[in-house]
Tab-separated table of C-alpha atoms and ligand atoms in Angstrom:
chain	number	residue	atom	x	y	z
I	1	UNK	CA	-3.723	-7.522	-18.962
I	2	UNK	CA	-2.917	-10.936	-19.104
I	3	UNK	CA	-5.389	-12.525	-16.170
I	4	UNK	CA	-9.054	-12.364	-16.900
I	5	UNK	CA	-10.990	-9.958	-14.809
I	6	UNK	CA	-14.364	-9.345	-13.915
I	7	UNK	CA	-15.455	-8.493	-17.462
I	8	UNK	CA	-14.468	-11.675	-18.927
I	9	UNK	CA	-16.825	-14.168	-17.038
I	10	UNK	CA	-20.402	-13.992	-16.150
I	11	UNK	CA	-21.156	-13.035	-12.804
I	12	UNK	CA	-24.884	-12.543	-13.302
I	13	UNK	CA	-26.991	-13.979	-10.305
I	14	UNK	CA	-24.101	-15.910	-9.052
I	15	UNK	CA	-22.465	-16.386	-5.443
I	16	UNK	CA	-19.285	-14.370	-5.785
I	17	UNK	CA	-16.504	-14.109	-3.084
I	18	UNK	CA	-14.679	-10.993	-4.027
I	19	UNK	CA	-11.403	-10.319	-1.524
I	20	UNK	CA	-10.778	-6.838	-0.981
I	21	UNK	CA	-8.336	-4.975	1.262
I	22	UNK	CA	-10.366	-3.039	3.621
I	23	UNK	CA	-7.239	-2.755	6.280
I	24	UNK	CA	-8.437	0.637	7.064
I	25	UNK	CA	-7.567	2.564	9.923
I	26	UNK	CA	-10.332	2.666	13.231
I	27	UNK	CA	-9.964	4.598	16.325
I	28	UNK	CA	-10.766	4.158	19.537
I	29	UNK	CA	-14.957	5.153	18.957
I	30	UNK	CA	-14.768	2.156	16.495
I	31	UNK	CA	-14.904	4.114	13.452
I	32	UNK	CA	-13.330	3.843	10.178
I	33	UNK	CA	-11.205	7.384	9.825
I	34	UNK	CA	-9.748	6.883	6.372
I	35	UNK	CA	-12.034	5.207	3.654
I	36	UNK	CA	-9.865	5.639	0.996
I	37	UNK	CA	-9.744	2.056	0.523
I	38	UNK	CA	-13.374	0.859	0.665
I	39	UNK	CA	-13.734	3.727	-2.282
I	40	UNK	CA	-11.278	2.122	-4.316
I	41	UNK	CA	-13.118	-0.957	-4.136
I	42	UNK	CA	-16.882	0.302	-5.358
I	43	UNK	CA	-16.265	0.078	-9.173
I	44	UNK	CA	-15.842	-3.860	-8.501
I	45	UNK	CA	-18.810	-4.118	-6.070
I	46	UNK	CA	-20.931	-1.646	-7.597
I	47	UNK	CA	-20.488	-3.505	-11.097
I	48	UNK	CA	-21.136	-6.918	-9.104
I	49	UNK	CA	-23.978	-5.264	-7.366
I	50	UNK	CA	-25.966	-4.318	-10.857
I	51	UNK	CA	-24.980	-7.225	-12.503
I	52	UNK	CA	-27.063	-8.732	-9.425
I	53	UNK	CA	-24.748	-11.387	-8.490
I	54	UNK	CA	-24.655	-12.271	-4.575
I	55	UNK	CA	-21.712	-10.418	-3.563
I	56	UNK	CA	-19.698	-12.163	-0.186
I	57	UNK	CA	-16.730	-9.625	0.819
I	58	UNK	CA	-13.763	-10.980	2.483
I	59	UNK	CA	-10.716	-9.198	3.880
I	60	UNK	CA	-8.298	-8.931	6.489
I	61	UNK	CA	-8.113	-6.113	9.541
I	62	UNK	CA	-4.878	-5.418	11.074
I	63	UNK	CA	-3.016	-8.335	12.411
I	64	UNK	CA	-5.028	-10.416	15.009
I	65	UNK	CA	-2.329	-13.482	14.354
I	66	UNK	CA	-5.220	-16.238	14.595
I	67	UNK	CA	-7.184	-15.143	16.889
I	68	UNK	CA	-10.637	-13.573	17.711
I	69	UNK	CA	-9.554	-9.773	18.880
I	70	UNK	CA	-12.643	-7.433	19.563
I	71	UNK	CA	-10.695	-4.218	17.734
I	72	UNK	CA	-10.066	-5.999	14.735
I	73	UNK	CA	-13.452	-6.763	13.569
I	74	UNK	CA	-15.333	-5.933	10.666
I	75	UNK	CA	-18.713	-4.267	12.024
I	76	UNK	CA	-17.165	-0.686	11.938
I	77	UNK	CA	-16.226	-1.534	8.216
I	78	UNK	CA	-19.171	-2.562	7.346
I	79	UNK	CA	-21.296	0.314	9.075
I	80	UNK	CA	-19.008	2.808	6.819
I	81	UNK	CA	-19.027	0.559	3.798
I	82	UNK	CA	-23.148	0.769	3.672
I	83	UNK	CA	-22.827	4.575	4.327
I	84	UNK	CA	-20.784	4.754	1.165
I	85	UNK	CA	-22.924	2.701	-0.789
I	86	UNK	CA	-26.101	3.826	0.813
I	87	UNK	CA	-27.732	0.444	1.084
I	88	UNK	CA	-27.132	-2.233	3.670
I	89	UNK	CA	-24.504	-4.294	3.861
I	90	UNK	CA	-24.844	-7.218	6.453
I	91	UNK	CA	-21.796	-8.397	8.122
I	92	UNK	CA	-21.067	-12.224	9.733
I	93	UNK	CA	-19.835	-13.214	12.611
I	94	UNK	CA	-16.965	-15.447	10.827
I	95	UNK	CA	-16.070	-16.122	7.458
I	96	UNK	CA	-16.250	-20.139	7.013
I	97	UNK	CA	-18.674	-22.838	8.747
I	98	UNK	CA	-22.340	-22.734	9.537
I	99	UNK	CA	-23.157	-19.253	9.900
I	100	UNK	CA	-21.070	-18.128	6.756
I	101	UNK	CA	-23.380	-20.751	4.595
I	102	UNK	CA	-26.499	-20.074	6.387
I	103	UNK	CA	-25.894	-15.886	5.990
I	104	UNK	CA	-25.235	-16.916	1.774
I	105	UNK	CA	-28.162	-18.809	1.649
I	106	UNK	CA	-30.246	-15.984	2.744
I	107	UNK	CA	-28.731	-13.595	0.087
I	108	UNK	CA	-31.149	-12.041	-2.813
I	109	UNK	CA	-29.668	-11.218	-6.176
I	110	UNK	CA	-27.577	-7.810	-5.654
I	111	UNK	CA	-27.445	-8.201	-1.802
I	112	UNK	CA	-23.974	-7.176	-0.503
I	113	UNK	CA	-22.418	-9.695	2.649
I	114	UNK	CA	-19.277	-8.897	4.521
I	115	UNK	CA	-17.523	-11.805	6.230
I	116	UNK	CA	-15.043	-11.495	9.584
I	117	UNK	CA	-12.396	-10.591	9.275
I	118	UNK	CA	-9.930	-13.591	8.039
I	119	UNK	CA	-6.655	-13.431	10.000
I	120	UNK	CA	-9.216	-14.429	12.494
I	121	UNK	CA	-8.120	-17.814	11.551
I	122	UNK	CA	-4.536	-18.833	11.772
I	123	UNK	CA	-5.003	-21.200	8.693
I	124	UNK	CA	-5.669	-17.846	6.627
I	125	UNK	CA	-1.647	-16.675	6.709
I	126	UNK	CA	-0.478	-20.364	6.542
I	127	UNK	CA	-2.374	-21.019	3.452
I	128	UNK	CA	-4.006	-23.821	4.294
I	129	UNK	CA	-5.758	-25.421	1.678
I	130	UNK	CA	-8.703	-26.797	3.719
I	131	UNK	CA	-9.311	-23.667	5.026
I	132	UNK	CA	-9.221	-22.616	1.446
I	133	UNK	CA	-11.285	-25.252	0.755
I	134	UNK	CA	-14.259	-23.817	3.275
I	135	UNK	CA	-13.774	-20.405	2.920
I	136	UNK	CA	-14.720	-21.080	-1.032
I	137	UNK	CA	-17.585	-23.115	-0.307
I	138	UNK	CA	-20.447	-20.745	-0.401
I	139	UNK	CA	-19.308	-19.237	-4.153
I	140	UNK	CA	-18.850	-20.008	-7.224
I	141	UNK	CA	-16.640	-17.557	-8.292
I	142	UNK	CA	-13.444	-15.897	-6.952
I	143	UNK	CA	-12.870	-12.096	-7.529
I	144	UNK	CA	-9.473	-10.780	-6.079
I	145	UNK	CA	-9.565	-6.586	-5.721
I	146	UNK	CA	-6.977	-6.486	-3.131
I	147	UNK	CA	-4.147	-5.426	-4.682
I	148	UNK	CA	-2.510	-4.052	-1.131
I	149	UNK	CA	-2.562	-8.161	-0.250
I	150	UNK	CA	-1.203	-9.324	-3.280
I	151	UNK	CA	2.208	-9.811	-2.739
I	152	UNK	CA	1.392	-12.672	0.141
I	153	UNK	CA	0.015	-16.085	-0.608
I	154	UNK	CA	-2.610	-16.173	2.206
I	155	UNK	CA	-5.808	-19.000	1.757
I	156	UNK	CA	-7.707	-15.994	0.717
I	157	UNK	CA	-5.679	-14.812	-1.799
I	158	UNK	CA	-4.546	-17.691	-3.569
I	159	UNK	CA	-5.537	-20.626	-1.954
I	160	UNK	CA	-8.989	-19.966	-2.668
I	161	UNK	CA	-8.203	-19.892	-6.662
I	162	UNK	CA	-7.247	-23.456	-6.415
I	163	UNK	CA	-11.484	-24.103	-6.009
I	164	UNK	CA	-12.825	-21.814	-8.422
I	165	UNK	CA	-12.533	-19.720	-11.024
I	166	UNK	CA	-10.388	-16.717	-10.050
I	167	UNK	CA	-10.063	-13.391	-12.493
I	168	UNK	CA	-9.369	-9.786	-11.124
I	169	UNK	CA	-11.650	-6.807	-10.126
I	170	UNK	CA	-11.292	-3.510	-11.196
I	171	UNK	CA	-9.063	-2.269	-8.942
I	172	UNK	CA	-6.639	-5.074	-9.582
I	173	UNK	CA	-6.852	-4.399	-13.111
I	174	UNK	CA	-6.028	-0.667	-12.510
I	175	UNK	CA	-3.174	-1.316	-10.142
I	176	UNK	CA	-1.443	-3.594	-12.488
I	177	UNK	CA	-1.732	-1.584	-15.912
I	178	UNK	CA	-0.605	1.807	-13.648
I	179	UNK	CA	2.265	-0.360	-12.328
I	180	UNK	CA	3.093	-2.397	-15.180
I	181	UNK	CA	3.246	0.877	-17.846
I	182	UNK	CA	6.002	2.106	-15.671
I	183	UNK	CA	7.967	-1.119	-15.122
I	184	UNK	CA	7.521	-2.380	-18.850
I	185	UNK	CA	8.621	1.376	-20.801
I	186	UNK	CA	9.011	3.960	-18.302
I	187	UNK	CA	9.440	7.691	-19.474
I	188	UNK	CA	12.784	8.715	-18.552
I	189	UNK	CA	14.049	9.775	-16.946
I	190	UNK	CA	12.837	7.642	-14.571
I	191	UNK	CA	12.735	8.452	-10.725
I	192	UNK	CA	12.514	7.021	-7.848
I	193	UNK	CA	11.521	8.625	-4.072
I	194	UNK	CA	11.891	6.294	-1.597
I	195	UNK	CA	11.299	7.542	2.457
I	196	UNK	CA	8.895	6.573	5.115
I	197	UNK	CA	9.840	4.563	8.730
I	198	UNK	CA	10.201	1.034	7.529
I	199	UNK	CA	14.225	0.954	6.491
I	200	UNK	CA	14.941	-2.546	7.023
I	201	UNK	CA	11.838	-3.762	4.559
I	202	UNK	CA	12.725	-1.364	1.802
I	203	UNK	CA	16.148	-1.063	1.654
I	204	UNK	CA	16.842	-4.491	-0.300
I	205	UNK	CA	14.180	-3.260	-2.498
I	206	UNK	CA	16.866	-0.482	-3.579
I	207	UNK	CA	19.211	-2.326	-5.349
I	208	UNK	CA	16.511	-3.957	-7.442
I	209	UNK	CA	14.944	-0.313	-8.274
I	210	UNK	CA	18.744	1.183	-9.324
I	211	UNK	CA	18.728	-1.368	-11.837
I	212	UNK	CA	15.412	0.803	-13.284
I	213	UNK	CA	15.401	4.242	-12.777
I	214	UNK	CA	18.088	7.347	-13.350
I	215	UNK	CA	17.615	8.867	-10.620
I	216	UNK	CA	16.822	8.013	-6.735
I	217	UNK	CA	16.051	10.318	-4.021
I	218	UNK	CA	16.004	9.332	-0.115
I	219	UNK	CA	14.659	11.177	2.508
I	220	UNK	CA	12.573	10.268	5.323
I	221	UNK	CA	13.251	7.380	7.746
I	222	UNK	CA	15.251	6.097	5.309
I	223	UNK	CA	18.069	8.997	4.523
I	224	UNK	CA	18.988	8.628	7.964
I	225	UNK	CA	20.170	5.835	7.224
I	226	UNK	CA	22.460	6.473	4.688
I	227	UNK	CA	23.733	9.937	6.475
I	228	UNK	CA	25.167	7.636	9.222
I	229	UNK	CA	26.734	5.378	6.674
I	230	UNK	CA	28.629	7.973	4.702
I	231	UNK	CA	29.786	9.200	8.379
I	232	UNK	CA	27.215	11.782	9.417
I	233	UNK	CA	26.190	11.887	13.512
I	234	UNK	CA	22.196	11.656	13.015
I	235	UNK	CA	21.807	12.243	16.921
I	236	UNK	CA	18.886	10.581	18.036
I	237	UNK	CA	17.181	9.670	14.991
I	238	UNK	CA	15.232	6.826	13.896
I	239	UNK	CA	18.025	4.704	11.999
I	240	UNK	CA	19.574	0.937	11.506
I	241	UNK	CA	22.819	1.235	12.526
I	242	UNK	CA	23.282	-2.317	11.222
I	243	UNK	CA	22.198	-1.554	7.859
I	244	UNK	CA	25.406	0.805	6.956
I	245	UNK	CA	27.124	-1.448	5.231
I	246	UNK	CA	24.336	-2.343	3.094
I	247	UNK	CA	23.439	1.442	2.345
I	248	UNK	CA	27.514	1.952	1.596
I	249	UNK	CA	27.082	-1.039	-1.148
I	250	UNK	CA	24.021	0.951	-2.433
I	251	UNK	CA	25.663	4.464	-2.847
I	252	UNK	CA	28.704	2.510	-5.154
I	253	UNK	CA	26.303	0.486	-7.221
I	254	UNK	CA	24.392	3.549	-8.031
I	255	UNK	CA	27.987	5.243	-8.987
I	256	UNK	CA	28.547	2.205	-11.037
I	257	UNK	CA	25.541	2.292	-12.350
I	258	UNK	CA	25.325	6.379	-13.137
I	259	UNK	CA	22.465	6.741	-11.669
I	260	UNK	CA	21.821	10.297	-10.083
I	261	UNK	CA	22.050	9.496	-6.021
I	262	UNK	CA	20.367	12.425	-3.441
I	263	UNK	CA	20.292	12.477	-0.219
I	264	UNK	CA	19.391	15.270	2.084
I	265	UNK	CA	21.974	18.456	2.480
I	266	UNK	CA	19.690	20.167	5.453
I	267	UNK	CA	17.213	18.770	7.482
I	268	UNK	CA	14.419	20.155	10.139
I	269	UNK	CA	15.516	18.174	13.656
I	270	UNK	CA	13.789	18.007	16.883
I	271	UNK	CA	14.321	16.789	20.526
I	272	UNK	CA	11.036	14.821	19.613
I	273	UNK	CA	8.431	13.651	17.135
I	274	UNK	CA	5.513	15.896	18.772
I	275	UNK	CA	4.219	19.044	17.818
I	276	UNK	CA	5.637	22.462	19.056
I	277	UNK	CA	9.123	20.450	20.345
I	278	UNK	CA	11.859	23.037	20.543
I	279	UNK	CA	13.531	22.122	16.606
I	280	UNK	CA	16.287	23.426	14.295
I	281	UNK	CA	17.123	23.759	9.835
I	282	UNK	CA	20.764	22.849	10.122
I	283	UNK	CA	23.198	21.449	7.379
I	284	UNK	CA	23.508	17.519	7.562
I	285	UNK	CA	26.936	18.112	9.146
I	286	UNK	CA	25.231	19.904	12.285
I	287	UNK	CA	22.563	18.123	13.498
I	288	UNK	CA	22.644	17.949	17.654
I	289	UNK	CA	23.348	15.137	19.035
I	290	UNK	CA	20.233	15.240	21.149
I	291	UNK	CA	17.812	15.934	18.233
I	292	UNK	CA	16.322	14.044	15.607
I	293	UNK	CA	15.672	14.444	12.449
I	294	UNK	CA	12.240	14.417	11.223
I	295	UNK	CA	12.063	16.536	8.170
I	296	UNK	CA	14.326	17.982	5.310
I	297	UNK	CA	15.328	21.412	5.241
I	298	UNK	CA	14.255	24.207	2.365
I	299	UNK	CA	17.668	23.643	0.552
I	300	UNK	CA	17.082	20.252	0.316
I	301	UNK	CA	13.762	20.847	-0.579
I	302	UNK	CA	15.261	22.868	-3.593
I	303	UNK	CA	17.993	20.195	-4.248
I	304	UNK	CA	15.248	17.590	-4.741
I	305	UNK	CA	12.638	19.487	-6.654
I	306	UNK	CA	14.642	20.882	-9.130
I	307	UNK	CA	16.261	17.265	-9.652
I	308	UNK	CA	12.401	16.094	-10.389
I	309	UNK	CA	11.808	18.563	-12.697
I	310	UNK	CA	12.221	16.761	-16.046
I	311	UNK	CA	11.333	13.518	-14.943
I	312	UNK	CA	9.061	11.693	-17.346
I	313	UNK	CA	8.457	8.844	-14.898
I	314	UNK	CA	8.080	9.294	-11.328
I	315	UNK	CA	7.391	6.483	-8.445
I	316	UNK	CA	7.312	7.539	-4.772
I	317	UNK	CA	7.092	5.121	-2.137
I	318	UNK	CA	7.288	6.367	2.462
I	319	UNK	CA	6.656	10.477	3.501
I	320	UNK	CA	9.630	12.359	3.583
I	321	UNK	CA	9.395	13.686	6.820
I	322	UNK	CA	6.752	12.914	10.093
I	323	UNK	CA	4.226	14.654	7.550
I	324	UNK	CA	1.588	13.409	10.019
I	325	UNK	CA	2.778	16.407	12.607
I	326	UNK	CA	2.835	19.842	10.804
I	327	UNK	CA	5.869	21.059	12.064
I	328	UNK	CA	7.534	18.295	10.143
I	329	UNK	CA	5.233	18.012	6.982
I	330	UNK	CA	6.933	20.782	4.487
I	331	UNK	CA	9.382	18.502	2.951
I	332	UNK	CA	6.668	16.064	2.165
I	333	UNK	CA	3.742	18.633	0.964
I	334	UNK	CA	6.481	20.339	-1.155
I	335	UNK	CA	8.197	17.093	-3.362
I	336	UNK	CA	4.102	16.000	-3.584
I	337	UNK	CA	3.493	19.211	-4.753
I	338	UNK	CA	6.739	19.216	-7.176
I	339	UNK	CA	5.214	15.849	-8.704
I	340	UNK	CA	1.862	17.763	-9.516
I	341	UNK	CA	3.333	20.294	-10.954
I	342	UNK	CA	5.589	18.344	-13.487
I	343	UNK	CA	4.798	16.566	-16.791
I	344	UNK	CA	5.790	13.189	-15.843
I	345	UNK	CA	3.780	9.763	-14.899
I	346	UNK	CA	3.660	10.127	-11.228
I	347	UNK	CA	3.054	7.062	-9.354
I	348	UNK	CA	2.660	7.109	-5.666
I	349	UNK	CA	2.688	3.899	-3.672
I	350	UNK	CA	1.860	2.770	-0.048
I	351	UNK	CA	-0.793	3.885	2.467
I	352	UNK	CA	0.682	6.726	4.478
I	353	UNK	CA	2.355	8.006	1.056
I	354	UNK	CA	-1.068	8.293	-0.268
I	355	UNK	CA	-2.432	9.892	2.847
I	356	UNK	CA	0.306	12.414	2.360
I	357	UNK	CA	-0.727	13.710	-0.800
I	358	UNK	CA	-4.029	13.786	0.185
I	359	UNK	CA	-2.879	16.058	2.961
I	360	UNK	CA	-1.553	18.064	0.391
I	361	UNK	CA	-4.382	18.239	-2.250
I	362	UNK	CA	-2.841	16.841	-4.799
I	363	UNK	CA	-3.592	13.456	-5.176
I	364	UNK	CA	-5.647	14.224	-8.125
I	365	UNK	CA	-3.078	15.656	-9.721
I	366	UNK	CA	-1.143	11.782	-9.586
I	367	UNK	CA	-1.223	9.765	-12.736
I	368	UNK	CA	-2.008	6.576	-9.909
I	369	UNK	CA	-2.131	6.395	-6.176
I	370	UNK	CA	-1.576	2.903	-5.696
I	371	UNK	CA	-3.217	1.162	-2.689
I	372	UNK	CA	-0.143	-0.847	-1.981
I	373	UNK	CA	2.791	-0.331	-0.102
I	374	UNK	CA	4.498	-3.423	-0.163
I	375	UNK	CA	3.446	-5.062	-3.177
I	376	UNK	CA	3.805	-2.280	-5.498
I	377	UNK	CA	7.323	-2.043	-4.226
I	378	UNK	CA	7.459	-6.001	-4.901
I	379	UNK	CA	5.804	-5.901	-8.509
I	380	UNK	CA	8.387	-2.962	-9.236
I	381	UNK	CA	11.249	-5.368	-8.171
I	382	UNK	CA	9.829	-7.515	-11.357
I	383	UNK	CA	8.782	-10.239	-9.351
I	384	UNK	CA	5.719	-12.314	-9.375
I	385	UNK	CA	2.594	-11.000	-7.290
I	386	UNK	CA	1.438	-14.779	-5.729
I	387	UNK	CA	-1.832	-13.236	-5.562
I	388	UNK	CA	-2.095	-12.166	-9.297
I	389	UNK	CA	-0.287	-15.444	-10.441
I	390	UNK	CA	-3.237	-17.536	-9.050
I	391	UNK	CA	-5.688	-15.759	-11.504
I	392	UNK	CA	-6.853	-17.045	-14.570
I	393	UNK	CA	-4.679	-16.271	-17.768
I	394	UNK	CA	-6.786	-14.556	-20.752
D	1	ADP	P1	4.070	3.842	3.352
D	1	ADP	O1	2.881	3.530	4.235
D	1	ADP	O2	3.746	4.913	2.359
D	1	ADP	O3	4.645	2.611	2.711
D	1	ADP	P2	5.901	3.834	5.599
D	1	ADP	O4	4.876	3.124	6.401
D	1	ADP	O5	7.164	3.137	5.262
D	1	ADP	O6	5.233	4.465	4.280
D	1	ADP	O7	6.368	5.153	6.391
D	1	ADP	C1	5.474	6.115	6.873
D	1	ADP	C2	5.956	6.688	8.167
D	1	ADP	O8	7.285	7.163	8.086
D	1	ADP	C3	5.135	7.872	8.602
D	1	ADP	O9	4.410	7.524	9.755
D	1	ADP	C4	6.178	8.959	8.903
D	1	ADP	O10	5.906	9.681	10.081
D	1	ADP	C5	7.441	8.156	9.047
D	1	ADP	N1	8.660	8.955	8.816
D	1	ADP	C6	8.985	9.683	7.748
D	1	ADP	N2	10.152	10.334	7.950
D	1	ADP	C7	10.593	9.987	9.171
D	1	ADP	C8	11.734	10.329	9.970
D	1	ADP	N3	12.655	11.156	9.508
D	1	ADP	N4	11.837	9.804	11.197
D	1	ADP	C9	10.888	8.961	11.651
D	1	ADP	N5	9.779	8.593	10.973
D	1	ADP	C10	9.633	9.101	9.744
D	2	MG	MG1	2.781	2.715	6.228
């Protein structure tokens, strides 16, 4: 590591302001249904907690765009967060101003305090440095655990650095050496999954990764788009028409490149995304012009594993099918089950990616399940995390 991190400056009985990414999923009953990453983030409070430092969490919830929206507070998170850690853990009613100060001047040595949620304030995404300025006031030190935030330079993820001494937490550390190991000297051969919904944010990040890895596999969302390009009739599936070109230009520089392009042969289509819709396994060539696809087939399924099966180095970013339906979860449960099952580094990246190989047991079985979608996709591009460049060098 080349920031500091929480071992590497005394913490002991002081204020801290530690931002996490508890962007966790509620439902309508206001609870939190996956707590995967308030987990994640224990080793840092925990450690802060026995250390007894005065430990002030801050994170955002969703995207409220400035405003005050009732479903986007914090009190649900903080009802789970002192289930997990079996002690209370008060929450505020904002995260700057009066009642921020007056809630950290109460605090006792070890005592846990959540703040609002930030995006509460529109100054938070524009980075102002006055709200910066405020939202640092109360501490004296600046922990950043949220990895999942740290590809955007928001006041609480860098501007707050600029007021006091900033290292990472544990989790941050964790993320980085995973990630890093496999950008510095991957094993190879090196592959790449890519899927999921969101084509038109990941699809630049392809020409970055073929410059990386010998092999890439598409499916989900994603193939879709490529099956169009190269001519295909994908019905009624999700797909971005205007991206073709773009996926064309990807399928040569891989050929120029030699490196090992797969995209589905067979896929699982339906007339919709819901369970028990009428569906077909058909041949890329036949899919109806009133279905979608939502899955890949079992030849596919073959195609891909046996591809993976000497990889050293594996990173998989978006599902490979509407896992979250079961009907449409096969091709997803079998290439996380392929990566359990081979000797490789397997790193899996992004929320609903992890979810998915949670669904399928496996996720212990992964070398790292990263937290973060987007900036694990952005720190494998090589570029500069904002978030991790405002921390303290060793
Ligand atoms: P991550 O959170 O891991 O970064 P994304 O958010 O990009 O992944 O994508 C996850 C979503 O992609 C899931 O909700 C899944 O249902 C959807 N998805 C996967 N395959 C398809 C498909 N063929 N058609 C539509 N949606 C898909
Ligand atoms: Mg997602």
């Amino acid at each position: 590591m080349v920031k500091k991190t929480l071992r590497d400056i005394d913490t002991a009985g002081k204020r801290v302001l530690v931002r996490v990414d508890f962007n966790v999923p509620i439902n309508g009953s206001g609870n939190v249904t996956d707590d995967n990453r308030l987990r994640t983030a224990l080793p840092t409070i925990n450690y802060l907690v026995e250390n007894k430092a005065k430990v002030i969490l801050v994170s955002h919830l969703g995207r409220p765009k400035g405003k005050v929206v009732e479903k986007y507070k914090m009190d649900p998170v903080a009802e789970s967060l002192s289930g997990l850690m079996g002690r209370r853990v008060v929450k505020v009613d904002d995260c700057v101003g009066e009642v921020t100060k007056n809630a950290v001047a109460g605090m006792k040595e070890g005592d846990v305090l959540l703040l609002e949620n930030v995006r509460f304030h529109p100054e938070e995404e524009k980075n102002d440095a006055g709200f910066a300025r405020r939202l640092a006031e109360p501490a004296e030190v600046f922990v950043n655990d949220a990895f999942g935030a740290a590809h955007r330079a928001h006041a609480s993820t860098t501007g707050v650095a600029r007021f006091l001494p900033a290292v990472a937490g544990f989790l941050m550390e964790k993320e980085l050496e995973a990630l890093g190991g496999i950008l510095e000297a991957p094993g190879r051969p090196f592959a790449a999954v890519i899927g999921g919904a969101k084509v038109s944010d990941k699809i630049n990040f392809l020409s970055s990764l073929l410059q990386k890895v010998d092999l890439l596999i598409i499916g989900g969302g994603m193939a879709n788009t490529f099956l169009a390009a190269q001519g295909y009739d994908v019905g009624k599936s999700l797909l971005e028409a205007d991206k073709a070109g773009l996926a064309k230009e990807i399928i040569k520089e891989a050929g120029d490149r030699g490196v090992k392009f797969l995209l589905p042969v067979d896929v699982v289509a339906a007339k919709e995304a819901a369970p028990g819709a009428a569906r077909v396994t058909v041949t890329v060539d036949q899919i109806p012009p009133d279905y979608m696809v939502l899955d890949i087939g079992p030849k596919t399924v073959a195609y891909f594993t046996e591809a993976l099966k000497n990889a050293k180095t594996v990173f998989w970013n978006g599902p490979i099918g509407v896992f979250e339906i079961e009907d449409f979860s096969r091709g997803t449960k079998a290439v996380a089950r392929a990566l359990a099952g081979i000797d490789a580094v397997t790193v899996i990246g992004g929320g609903d990616s992890v979810a998915a190989v949670r669904d399928a047991g496996v996720a212990d079985k992964m070398t790292h399940n990263s937290t973060g979608g987007g900036a694990s996709l952005k720190f494998l591009e090589g570029k500069q995390l904002p978030g991790v460049a405002a921390l303290l060098d060793r």
